[in-house]
PDB file of C-alpha atoms in Angstrom:
ATOM      1  CA  UNK A 223      91.365 127.592 188.995  1.00 54.00           C
ATOM      2  CA  UNK A 224      90.527 128.779 185.496  1.00 55.00           C
ATOM      3  CA  UNK A 225      93.285 127.679 183.103  1.00 55.00           C
ATOM      4  CA  UNK A 226      95.259 130.350 181.344  1.00 58.00           C
ATOM      5  CA  UNK A 227      94.569 130.610 177.589  1.00 55.00           C
ATOM      6  CA  UNK A 228      97.806 132.198 176.520  1.00 52.00           C
ATOM      7  CA  UNK A 229      99.240 128.803 175.514  1.00 53.00           C
ATOM      8  CA  UNK A 230      96.296 128.095 173.210  1.00 52.00           C
ATOM      9  CA  UNK A 231      96.713 131.381 171.427  1.00 52.00           C
ATOM     10  CA  UNK A 232     100.400 130.695 170.981  1.00 54.00           C
ATOM     11  CA  UNK A 233      99.655 127.314 169.413  1.00 53.00           C
ATOM     12  CA  UNK A 234      97.195 128.827 166.966  1.00 51.00           C
ATOM     13  CA  UNK A 235      99.642 131.547 166.111  1.00 52.00           C
ATOM     14  CA  UNK A 236     102.398 129.014 165.573  1.00 51.00           C
ATOM     15  CA  UNK A 237     100.248 126.866 163.309  1.00 50.00           C
ATOM     16  CA  UNK A 238      99.339 129.848 161.156  1.00 51.00           C
ATOM     17  CA  UNK A 239     103.000 130.387 160.349  1.00 55.00           C
ATOM     18  CA  UNK A 240     103.124 127.244 158.148  1.00 50.00           C
ATOM     19  CA  UNK A 241     101.613 127.623 154.641  1.00 53.00           C
ATOM     20  CA  UNK A 242      98.966 125.148 153.584  1.00 52.00           C
ATOM     21  CA  UNK A 243     100.249 122.788 150.866  1.00 50.00           C
ATOM     22  CA  UNK A 244      97.710 121.809 148.174  1.00 52.00           C
ATOM     23  CA  UNK A 245      97.693 118.146 147.214  1.00 52.00           C
ATOM     24  CA  UNK A 246      96.107 118.877 143.805  1.00 48.00           C
ATOM     25  CA  UNK A 247      99.207 117.955 141.790  1.00 50.00           C
ATOM     26  CA  UNK A 248      99.403 114.511 143.356  1.00 48.00           C
ATOM     27  CA  UNK A 249      95.678 113.848 143.169  1.00 52.00           C
ATOM     28  CA  UNK A 250      94.983 115.196 139.686  1.00 53.00           C
ATOM     29  CA  UNK A 251      94.894 112.589 136.886  1.00 59.00           C
ATOM     30  CA  UNK A 252      97.777 112.980 134.425  1.00 54.00           C
ATOM     31  CA  UNK A 253      96.792 113.028 130.765  1.00 56.00           C
ATOM     32  CA  UNK A 254      99.590 112.487 128.258  1.00 57.00           C
ATOM     33  CA  UNK A 255      99.542 114.537 125.043  1.00 57.00           C
ATOM     34  CA  UNK A 256      97.571 112.747 122.343  1.00 59.00           C
ATOM     35  CA  UNK A 257     100.266 111.971 119.739  1.00 70.00           C
ATOM     36  CA  UNK A 258      99.220 108.470 118.684  1.00 86.00           C
ATOM     37  CA  UNK A 259      97.629 108.220 115.242  1.00 88.00           C
ATOM     38  CA  UNK A 260      95.415 105.499 113.868  1.00 93.00           C
ATOM     39  CA  UNK A 261      96.660 103.236 111.040  1.00 91.00           C
ATOM     40  CA  UNK A 262      94.203 104.989 108.741  1.00 92.00           C
ATOM     41  CA  UNK A 263      95.690 108.391 109.547  1.00 94.00           C
ATOM     42  CA  UNK A 264      99.246 107.110 109.019  1.00 94.00           C
ATOM     43  CA  UNK A 265      98.351 105.530 105.660  1.00 94.00           C
ATOM     44  CA  UNK A 266      96.643 108.718 104.519  1.00 95.00           C
ATOM     45  CA  UNK A 267      99.644 110.841 105.534  1.00 94.00           C
ATOM     46  CA  UNK A 268     102.109 108.592 103.693  1.00 93.00           C
ATOM     47  CA  UNK A 269     100.056 108.311 100.489  1.00 93.00           C
ATOM     48  CA  UNK A 270      99.440 112.038 100.335  1.00 93.00           C
ATOM     49  CA  UNK A 271     103.173 112.545  99.832  1.00 91.00           C
ATOM     50  CA  UNK A 272     102.893 110.706  96.529  1.00 91.00           C
ATOM     51  CA  UNK A 273      99.323 111.675  95.595  1.00 93.00           C
ATOM     52  CA  UNK A 274      98.722 115.243  96.842  1.00 94.00           C
ATOM     53  CA  UNK A 275      95.121 115.169  95.562  1.00 96.00           C
ATOM     54  CA  UNK A 276      94.275 112.180  97.795  1.00 96.00           C
ATOM     55  CA  UNK A 277      90.902 112.497  99.509  1.00 97.00           C
ATOM     56  CA  UNK A 278      90.011 109.066 100.896  1.00 97.00           C
ATOM     57  CA  UNK A 279      91.463 105.551 100.974  1.00 98.00           C
ATOM     58  CA  UNK A 280      88.585 103.292  99.962  1.00 98.00           C
ATOM     59  CA  UNK A 281      90.087  99.778  99.963  1.00 97.00           C
ATOM     60  CA  UNK A 282      93.375  98.150 101.006  1.00 96.00           C
ATOM     61  CA  UNK A 283      94.930  94.822  99.996  1.00 96.00           C
ATOM     62  CA  UNK A 284      97.834  93.964 102.280  1.00 94.00           C
ATOM     63  CA  UNK A 285      99.905  92.370  99.527  1.00 96.00           C
ATOM     64  CA  UNK A 286      99.794  92.720  95.748  1.00 97.00           C
ATOM     65  CA  UNK A 287     102.249  91.451  93.114  1.00 97.00           C
ATOM     66  CA  UNK A 288     102.416  93.221  89.757  1.00 96.00           C
ATOM     67  CA  UNK A 289     102.955  91.274  86.522  1.00 96.00           C
ATOM     68  CA  UNK A 290     103.062  92.189  82.839  1.00 95.00           C
ATOM     69  CA  UNK A 291     101.852  89.934  80.043  1.00 94.00           C
ATOM     70  CA  UNK A 292     104.485  89.203  77.404  1.00 93.00           C
ATOM     71  CA  UNK A 293     102.565  89.394  74.130  1.00 89.00           C
ATOM     72  CA  UNK A 294     105.178  87.323  72.322  1.00 91.00           C
ATOM     73  CA  UNK A 295     105.249  84.344  74.683  1.00 94.00           C
ATOM     74  CA  UNK A 296     101.889  84.695  76.428  1.00 93.00           C
ATOM     75  CA  UNK A 297     103.683  84.364  79.774  1.00 95.00           C
ATOM     76  CA  UNK A 298     103.243  86.522  82.842  1.00 95.00           C
ATOM     77  CA  UNK A 299     106.443  88.228  83.972  1.00 95.00           C
ATOM     78  CA  UNK A 300     107.210  89.844  87.326  1.00 94.00           C
ATOM     79  CA  UNK A 301     107.844  93.590  87.321  1.00 92.00           C
ATOM     80  CA  UNK A 302     109.649  93.706  90.668  1.00 90.00           C
ATOM     81  CA  UNK A 303     106.843  95.784  92.141  1.00 93.00           C
ATOM     82  CA  UNK A 304     105.004  94.314  95.114  1.00 94.00           C
ATOM     83  CA  UNK A 305     103.537  95.705  98.287  1.00 94.00           C
ATOM     84  CA  UNK A 306     100.385  97.121  99.852  1.00 96.00           C
ATOM     85  CA  UNK A 307      97.713  98.144  97.349  1.00 97.00           C
ATOM     86  CA  UNK A 308      95.407 101.086  97.975  1.00 97.00           C
ATOM     87  CA  UNK A 309      92.294 102.063  96.046  1.00 98.00           C
ATOM     88  CA  UNK A 310      91.916 105.808  96.477  1.00 98.00           C
ATOM     89  CA  UNK A 311      89.363 108.513  95.873  1.00 98.00           C
ATOM     90  CA  UNK A 312      90.927 111.807  94.834  1.00 97.00           C
ATOM     91  CA  UNK A 313      89.602 115.318  95.065  1.00 95.00           C
ATOM     92  CA  UNK A 314      87.250 116.148  92.167  1.00 93.00           C
ATOM     93  CA  UNK A 315      88.711 117.438  88.934  1.00 88.00           C
ATOM     94  CA  UNK A 316      89.522 121.153  89.300  1.00 88.00           C
ATOM     95  CA  UNK A 317      88.372 121.657  85.689  1.00 86.00           C
ATOM     96  CA  UNK A 318      85.144 119.657  85.415  1.00 84.00           C
ATOM     97  CA  UNK A 319      84.373 118.755  89.030  1.00 88.00           C
ATOM     98  CA  UNK A 320      84.072 115.089  88.100  1.00 90.00           C
ATOM     99  CA  UNK A 321      85.195 112.338  90.513  1.00 93.00           C
ATOM    100  CA  UNK A 322      88.701 110.893  90.178  1.00 95.00           C
ATOM    101  CA  UNK A 323      90.275 107.677  91.481  1.00 96.00           C
ATOM    102  CA  UNK A 324      93.583 105.858  91.393  1.00 96.00           C
ATOM    103  CA  UNK A 325      95.406 102.690  92.455  1.00 96.00           C
ATOM    104  CA  UNK A 326      98.618 102.963  94.473  1.00 94.00           C
ATOM    105  CA  UNK A 327     101.060 100.140  95.216  1.00 94.00           C
ATOM    106  CA  UNK A 328     103.752 101.058  97.743  1.00 93.00           C
ATOM    107  CA  UNK A 329     106.671  98.967  96.588  1.00 91.00           C
ATOM    108  CA  UNK A 330     108.529  97.127  99.350  1.00 92.00           C
ATOM    109  CA  UNK A 331     111.036  95.671  96.868  1.00 88.00           C
ATOM    110  CA  UNK A 332     112.446  98.907  95.538  1.00 84.00           C
ATOM    111  CA  UNK A 333     112.191 102.672  95.326  1.00 81.00           C
ATOM    112  CA  UNK A 334     109.491 102.892  92.650  1.00 85.00           C
ATOM    113  CA  UNK A 335     105.852 103.062  93.703  1.00 89.00           C
ATOM    114  CA  UNK A 336     103.136 102.349  91.160  1.00 92.00           C
ATOM    115  CA  UNK A 337     100.281 104.822  90.709  1.00 93.00           C
ATOM    116  CA  UNK A 338      97.625 104.208  88.043  1.00 93.00           C
ATOM    117  CA  UNK A 339      94.783 106.673  87.487  1.00 93.00           C
ATOM    118  CA  UNK A 340      91.391 105.355  86.418  1.00 94.00           C
ATOM    119  CA  UNK A 341      91.314 107.704  83.429  1.00 90.00           C
ATOM    120  CA  UNK A 342      94.430 106.051  81.988  1.00 90.00           C
ATOM    121  CA  UNK A 343      92.957 102.544  81.827  1.00 94.00           C
ATOM    122  CA  UNK A 344      91.411 101.230  78.598  1.00 93.00           C
ATOM    123  CA  UNK A 345      89.724  98.148  80.057  1.00 96.00           C
ATOM    124  CA  UNK A 346      89.401  96.207  83.318  1.00 97.00           C
ATOM    125  CA  UNK A 347      88.843  92.468  83.631  1.00 96.00           C
ATOM    126  CA  UNK A 348      88.655  90.223  86.679  1.00 96.00           C
ATOM    127  CA  UNK A 349      89.884  86.633  86.520  1.00 91.00           C
ATOM    128  CA  UNK A 350      90.319  83.946  89.143  1.00 87.00           C
ATOM    129  CA  UNK A 351      93.977  84.883  89.601  1.00 87.00           C
ATOM    130  CA  UNK A 352      94.373  88.461  88.459  1.00 92.00           C
ATOM    131  CA  UNK A 353      92.868  91.889  88.343  1.00 97.00           C
ATOM    132  CA  UNK A 354      93.699  92.817  84.734  1.00 97.00           C
ATOM    133  CA  UNK A 355      94.264  96.395  83.590  1.00 97.00           C
ATOM    134  CA  UNK A 356      94.561  96.922  79.847  1.00 95.00           C
ATOM    135  CA  UNK A 357      96.252  99.824  78.083  1.00 92.00           C
ATOM    136  CA  UNK A 358      96.835 100.842  74.479  1.00 84.00           C
ATOM    137  CA  UNK A 359     100.291 101.394  73.065  1.00 72.00           C
ATOM    138  CA  UNK A 360     101.094 103.404  69.964  1.00 63.00           C
ATOM    139  CA  UNK A 361     104.488 102.371  68.678  1.00 59.00           C
ATOM    140  CA  UNK A 362     106.094 103.698  65.516  1.00 54.00           C
ATOM    141  CA  UNK A 363     107.740 101.086  63.334  1.00 54.00           C
ATOM    142  CA  UNK A 364     111.105 101.618  61.665  1.00 54.00           C
ATOM    143  CA  UNK A 365     111.853  99.915  58.398  1.00 52.00           C
ATOM    144  CA  UNK A 366     114.296 100.634  55.579  1.00 55.00           C
ATOM    145  CA  UNK A 367     115.320 103.814  57.336  1.00 54.00           C
ATOM    146  CA  UNK A 368     111.800 105.230  57.258  1.00 52.00           C
ATOM    147  CA  UNK A 369     109.373 105.736  60.127  1.00 52.00           C
ATOM    148  CA  UNK A 370     106.343 103.593  59.426  1.00 54.00           C
ATOM    149  CA  UNK A 371     102.782 104.154  60.541  1.00 56.00           C
ATOM    150  CA  UNK A 372     102.246 103.779  64.285  1.00 58.00           C
ATOM    151  CA  UNK A 373     100.966 100.369  65.312  1.00 66.00           C
ATOM    152  CA  UNK A 374      98.531 100.080  68.198  1.00 74.00           C
ATOM    153  CA  UNK A 375      99.263  97.292  70.650  1.00 81.00           C
ATOM    154  CA  UNK A 376      97.499  96.203  73.796  1.00 88.00           C
ATOM    155  CA  UNK A 377      99.487  95.967  77.017  1.00 91.00           C
ATOM    156  CA  UNK A 378      98.208  94.243  80.141  1.00 95.00           C
ATOM    157  CA  UNK A 379      99.087  94.582  83.806  1.00 95.00           C
ATOM    158  CA  UNK A 380      98.119  91.774  86.182  1.00 97.00           C
ATOM    159  CA  UNK A 381      97.571  92.406  89.899  1.00 97.00           C
ATOM    160  CA  UNK A 382      97.857  89.225  91.968  1.00 97.00           C
ATOM    161  CA  UNK A 383      96.541  89.874  95.496  1.00 96.00           C
ATOM    162  CA  UNK A 384      96.799  87.844  98.663  1.00 89.00           C
ATOM    163  CA  UNK A 385      94.134  88.977 101.108  1.00 82.00           C
ATOM    164  CA  UNK A 386      91.750  87.629 103.717  1.00 82.00           C
ATOM    165  CA  UNK A 387      88.012  87.326 103.326  1.00 85.00           C
ATOM    166  CA  UNK A 388      86.372  89.320 100.567  1.00 93.00           C
ATOM    167  CA  UNK A 389      89.101  91.984 100.345  1.00 94.00           C
ATOM    168  CA  UNK A 390      90.173  90.958  96.834  1.00 94.00           C
ATOM    169  CA  UNK A 391      86.569  90.999  95.615  1.00 95.00           C
ATOM    170  CA  UNK A 392      85.990  94.459  97.075  1.00 96.00           C
ATOM    171  CA  UNK A 393      89.200  95.835  95.568  1.00 97.00           C
ATOM    172  CA  UNK A 394      88.398  94.426  92.112  1.00 97.00           C
ATOM    173  CA  UNK A 395      84.840  95.720  92.235  1.00 97.00           C
ATOM    174  CA  UNK A 396      86.014  99.206  93.275  1.00 98.00           C
ATOM    175  CA  UNK A 397      88.661  99.421  90.526  1.00 98.00           C
ATOM    176  CA  UNK A 398      86.231  98.275  87.851  1.00 97.00           C
ATOM    177  CA  UNK A 399      83.466 100.638  88.966  1.00 97.00           C
ATOM    178  CA  UNK A 400      85.897 103.572  88.998  1.00 97.00           C
ATOM    179  CA  UNK A 401      87.092 102.692  85.486  1.00 96.00           C
ATOM    180  CA  UNK A 402      83.491 102.476  84.257  1.00 96.00           C
ATOM    181  CA  UNK A 403      82.839 105.905  85.767  1.00 94.00           C
ATOM    182  CA  UNK A 404      85.912 107.304  84.007  1.00 93.00           C
ATOM    183  CA  UNK A 405      84.755 105.762  80.708  1.00 92.00           C
ATOM    184  CA  UNK A 406      81.329 107.407  80.982  1.00 91.00           C
ATOM    185  CA  UNK A 407      82.976 110.761  81.647  1.00 86.00           C
ATOM    186  CA  UNK A 408      85.335 110.248  78.712  1.00 83.00           C
ATOM    187  CA  UNK A 409      82.467 109.430  76.367  1.00 83.00           C
ATOM    188  CA  UNK A 410      80.528 112.459  77.516  1.00 80.00           C
ATOM    189  CA  UNK A 411      83.530 114.663  76.833  1.00 69.00           C
ATOM    190  CA  UNK A 412      84.268 115.338  80.496  1.00 52.00           C
ATOM    191  CA  UNK A 413      87.359 114.460  82.466  1.00 48.00           C
ATOM    192  CA  UNK A 414      89.562 114.727  79.391  1.00 51.00           C
ATOM    193  CA  UNK A 415      92.371 116.287  81.406  1.00 49.00           C
ATOM    194  CA  UNK A 416      92.862 112.857  82.999  1.00 49.00           C
ATOM    195  CA  UNK A 417      92.955 111.053  79.663  1.00 48.00           C
ATOM    196  CA  UNK A 418      96.652 110.757  78.828  1.00 45.00           C
ATOM    197  CA  UNK A 419      98.742 108.691  76.486  1.00 42.00           C
ATOM    198  CA  UNK A 420      99.611 105.621  78.488  1.00 41.00           C
ATOM    199  CA  UNK A 421     102.874 104.855  76.759  1.00 42.00           C
ATOM    200  CA  UNK A 422     104.899 108.003  77.121  1.00 39.00           C
ATOM    201  CA  UNK A 423     106.266 109.423  80.324  1.00 36.00           C
ATOM    202  CA  UNK A 424     102.698 109.956  81.485  1.00 38.00           C
ATOM    203  CA  UNK A 425     101.709 106.319  81.753  1.00 39.00           C
ATOM    204  CA  UNK A 426     102.511 105.590  85.383  1.00 43.00           C
ATOM    205  CA  UNK A 427     103.455 107.734  88.280  1.00 46.00           C
ATOM    206  CA  UNK A 428     106.457 106.558  90.239  1.00 43.00           C
ATOM    207  CA  UNK A 429     107.919 108.094  93.347  1.00 46.00           C
ATOM    208  CA  UNK A 430     111.151 107.324  95.073  1.00 42.00           C
ATOM    209  CA  UNK A 431     111.425 106.034  98.596  1.00 38.00           C
ATOM    210  CA  UNK A 432     109.009 105.128 101.208  1.00 36.00           C
ATOM    211  CA  UNK A 433     106.466 102.789 102.411  1.00 35.00           C
ATOM    212  CA  UNK A 434     104.153 102.680 105.354  1.00 35.00           C
ATOM    213  CA  UNK A 435     107.088 102.540 107.714  1.00 33.00           C
ATOM    214  CA  UNK A 436     108.237 106.078 106.888  1.00 33.00           C
ATOM    215  CA  UNK A 437     108.438 108.779 109.533  1.00 30.00           C
ATOM    216  CA  UNK A 438     105.551 111.221 109.437  1.00 32.00           C
ATOM    217  CA  UNK A 439     106.604 114.636 108.227  1.00 35.00           C
ATOM    218  CA  UNK A 440     109.882 113.375 106.827  1.00 36.00           C
ATOM    219  CA  UNK A 441     110.729 114.905 103.478  1.00 38.00           C
ATOM    220  CA  UNK A 442     111.167 112.367 100.698  1.00 41.00           C
ATOM    221  CA  UNK A 443     112.257 112.932  97.106  1.00 44.00           C
ATOM    222  CA  UNK A 444     109.603 112.505  94.462  1.00 47.00           C
ATOM    223  CA  UNK A 445     110.527 110.422  91.425  1.00 45.00           C
ATOM    224  CA  UNK A 446     109.554 110.725  87.797  1.00 46.00           C
ATOM    225  CA  UNK A 447     106.675 108.943  86.104  1.00 48.00           C
ATOM    226  CA  UNK A 448     107.467 105.438  84.856  1.00 58.00           C
ATOM    227  CA  UNK A 449     106.396 104.838  81.272  1.00 56.00           C
ATOM    228  CA  UNK A 450     104.835 101.590  80.116  1.00 57.00           C
ATOM    229  CA  UNK A 451     107.704 101.034  77.715  1.00 60.00           C
ATOM    230  CA  UNK A 452     109.989 100.822  80.742  1.00 66.00           C
ATOM    231  CA  UNK A 453     107.594  98.730  82.780  1.00 68.00           C
ATOM    232  CA  UNK A 454     107.130  96.260  79.942  1.00 66.00           C
ATOM    233  CA  UNK A 455     110.879  95.991  79.338  1.00 64.00           C
ATOM    234  CA  UNK A 456     111.023  97.802  75.965  1.00 45.00           C
ATOM    235  CA  UNK A 457     109.516  94.791  74.213  1.00 45.00           C
TER     236      UNK A 457
END
């Protein structure tokens, strides 16, 4: 006897009542949003808060200690500033288009970060222990109630760096080459907008807060510029 096919049709009809469920969601590979940044990107973001004209970080020394030379005793004295040192390339001068550079030390011992622009430096020397930056001071003498003629005095900052390999050599070479570039521009009459008196409020740029551990995007107050007279203890 030929079997009846009504049952088969009923089965097919019953099966069609259930929707097909796609397994795409369980099989597709999940890709998390890319929020992780490289150390270079984090450093650049942090430094740009203090140096808005920052273009590129050229060299980094993990630890630098800043000293001043006491001209009276010939002894090196700690300034209380120590931390990661960055040698930076800035955007070109908006006036002359000439290159600009600076040194930044993010202070882990306090709220004042040291920023020195190449155009502010009078001389650079490299010794076995220190990277030496020299500046000129014009100080007015006071005698018998009268202001005497300003006396020019040399002030020296010493950067003592602890770093692996040839990092110290690279940092020193970069700072000196940037200073030499600034000197050539100064002598040619260019880049004069970066040539400031080093011993007023323009000598050093200092900003409050922060180090590398800051939260990206967090607003931080910007401090005033630290003068050399303050850094050298009003000697």
